[in-house]
Short mmCIF file of C-alpha atoms in Angstrom, two decimals:
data_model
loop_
_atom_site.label_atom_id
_atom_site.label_comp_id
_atom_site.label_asym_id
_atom_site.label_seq_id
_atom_site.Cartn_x
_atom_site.Cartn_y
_atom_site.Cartn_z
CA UNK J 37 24.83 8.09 7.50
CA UNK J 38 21.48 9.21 8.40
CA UNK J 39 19.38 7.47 10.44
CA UNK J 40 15.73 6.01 9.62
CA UNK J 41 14.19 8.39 12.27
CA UNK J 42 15.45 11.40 10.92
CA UNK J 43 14.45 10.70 7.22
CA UNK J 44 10.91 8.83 8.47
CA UNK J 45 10.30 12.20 10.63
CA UNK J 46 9.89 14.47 7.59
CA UNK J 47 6.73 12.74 6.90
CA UNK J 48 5.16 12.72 3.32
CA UNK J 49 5.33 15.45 1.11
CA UNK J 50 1.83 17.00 0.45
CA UNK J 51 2.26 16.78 -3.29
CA UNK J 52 2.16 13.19 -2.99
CA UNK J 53 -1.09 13.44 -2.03
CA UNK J 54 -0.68 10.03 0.31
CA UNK J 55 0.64 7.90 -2.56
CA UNK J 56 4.38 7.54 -1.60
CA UNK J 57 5.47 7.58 -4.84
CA UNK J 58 7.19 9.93 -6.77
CA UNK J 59 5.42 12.12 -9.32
CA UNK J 60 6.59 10.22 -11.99
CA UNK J 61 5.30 6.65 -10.34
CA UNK J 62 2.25 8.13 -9.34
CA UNK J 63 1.44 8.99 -13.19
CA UNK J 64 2.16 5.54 -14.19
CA UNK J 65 -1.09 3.74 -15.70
CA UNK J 66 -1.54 -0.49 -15.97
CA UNK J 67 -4.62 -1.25 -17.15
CA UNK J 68 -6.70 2.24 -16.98
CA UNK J 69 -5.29 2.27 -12.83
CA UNK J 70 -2.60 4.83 -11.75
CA UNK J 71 0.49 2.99 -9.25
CA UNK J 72 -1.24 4.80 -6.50
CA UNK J 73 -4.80 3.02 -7.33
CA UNK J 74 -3.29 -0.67 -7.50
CA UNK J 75 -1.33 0.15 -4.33
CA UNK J 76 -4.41 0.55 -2.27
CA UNK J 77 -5.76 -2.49 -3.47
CA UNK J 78 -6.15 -5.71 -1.38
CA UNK J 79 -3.92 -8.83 -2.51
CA UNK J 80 -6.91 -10.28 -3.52
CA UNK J 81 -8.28 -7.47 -5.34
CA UNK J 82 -4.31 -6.82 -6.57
CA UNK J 83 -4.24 -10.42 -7.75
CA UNK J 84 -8.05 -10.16 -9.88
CA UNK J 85 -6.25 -6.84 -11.47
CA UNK J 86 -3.04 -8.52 -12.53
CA UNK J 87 -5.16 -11.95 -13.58
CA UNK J 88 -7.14 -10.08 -15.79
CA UNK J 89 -4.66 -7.70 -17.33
CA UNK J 90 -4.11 -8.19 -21.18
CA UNK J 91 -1.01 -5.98 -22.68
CA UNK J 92 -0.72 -6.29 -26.53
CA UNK J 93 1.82 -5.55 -28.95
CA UNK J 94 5.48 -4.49 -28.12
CA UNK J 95 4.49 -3.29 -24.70
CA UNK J 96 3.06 -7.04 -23.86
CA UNK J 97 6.27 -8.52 -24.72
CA UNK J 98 7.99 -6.05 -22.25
CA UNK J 99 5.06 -6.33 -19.49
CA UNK J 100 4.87 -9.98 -19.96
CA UNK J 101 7.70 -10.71 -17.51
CA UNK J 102 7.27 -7.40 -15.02
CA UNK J 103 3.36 -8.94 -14.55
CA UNK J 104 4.73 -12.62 -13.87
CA UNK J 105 6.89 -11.21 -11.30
CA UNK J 106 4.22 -9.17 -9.40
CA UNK J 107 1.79 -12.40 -9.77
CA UNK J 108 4.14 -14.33 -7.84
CA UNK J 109 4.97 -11.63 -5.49
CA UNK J 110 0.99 -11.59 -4.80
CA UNK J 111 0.94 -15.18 -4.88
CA UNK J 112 3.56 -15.43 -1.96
CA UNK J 113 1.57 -13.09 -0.16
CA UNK J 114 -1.35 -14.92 0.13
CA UNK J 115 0.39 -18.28 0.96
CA UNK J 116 2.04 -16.73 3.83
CA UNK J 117 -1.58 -15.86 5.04
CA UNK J 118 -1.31 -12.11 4.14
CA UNK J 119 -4.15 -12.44 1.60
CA UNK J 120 -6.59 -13.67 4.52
CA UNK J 121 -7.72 -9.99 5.68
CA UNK J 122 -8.89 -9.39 2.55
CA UNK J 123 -12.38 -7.85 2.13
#
């Protein structure tokens, strides 16, 4: 088994331009933002984004649940203080 050190060490790959996603992640879209984009948001600014999202049709049915999920992630976050260094 390999150790964290030795896969951390490797560092990120420069096609990932920073994101630490995969390419396929990084070319994922929610509301006009790429993964990468909502990563670097605050969990303020994270929670505004997923407030104000709207998905219709069959995808809204699907996102419906995934959206609840990361709102109460978000929501955790910011009762546990986390949310407090937000500017």
């Amino acid at each position: 088994m390999k150790s964290w050190g030795s896969i951390a060490a490797r560092g990120v790959a420069p096609s990932a331009t920073g994101a630490r996603l995969n390419r396929t992640a990084r070319h994922v879209h929610v509301a006009n933002a790429t993964l990468p984009e909502i990563a670097r948001l605050s969990v303020a600014k994270a929670m505004e984004h997923y407030a104000q999202l709207a998905v219709a049709g069959w995808r809204g049915e699907i996102a419906t649940r995934i959206v609840k999920e990361v709102a109460d992630r978000l929501r955790f976050l910011v009762d546990v203080g986390l949310g407090l260094s937000d500017a």
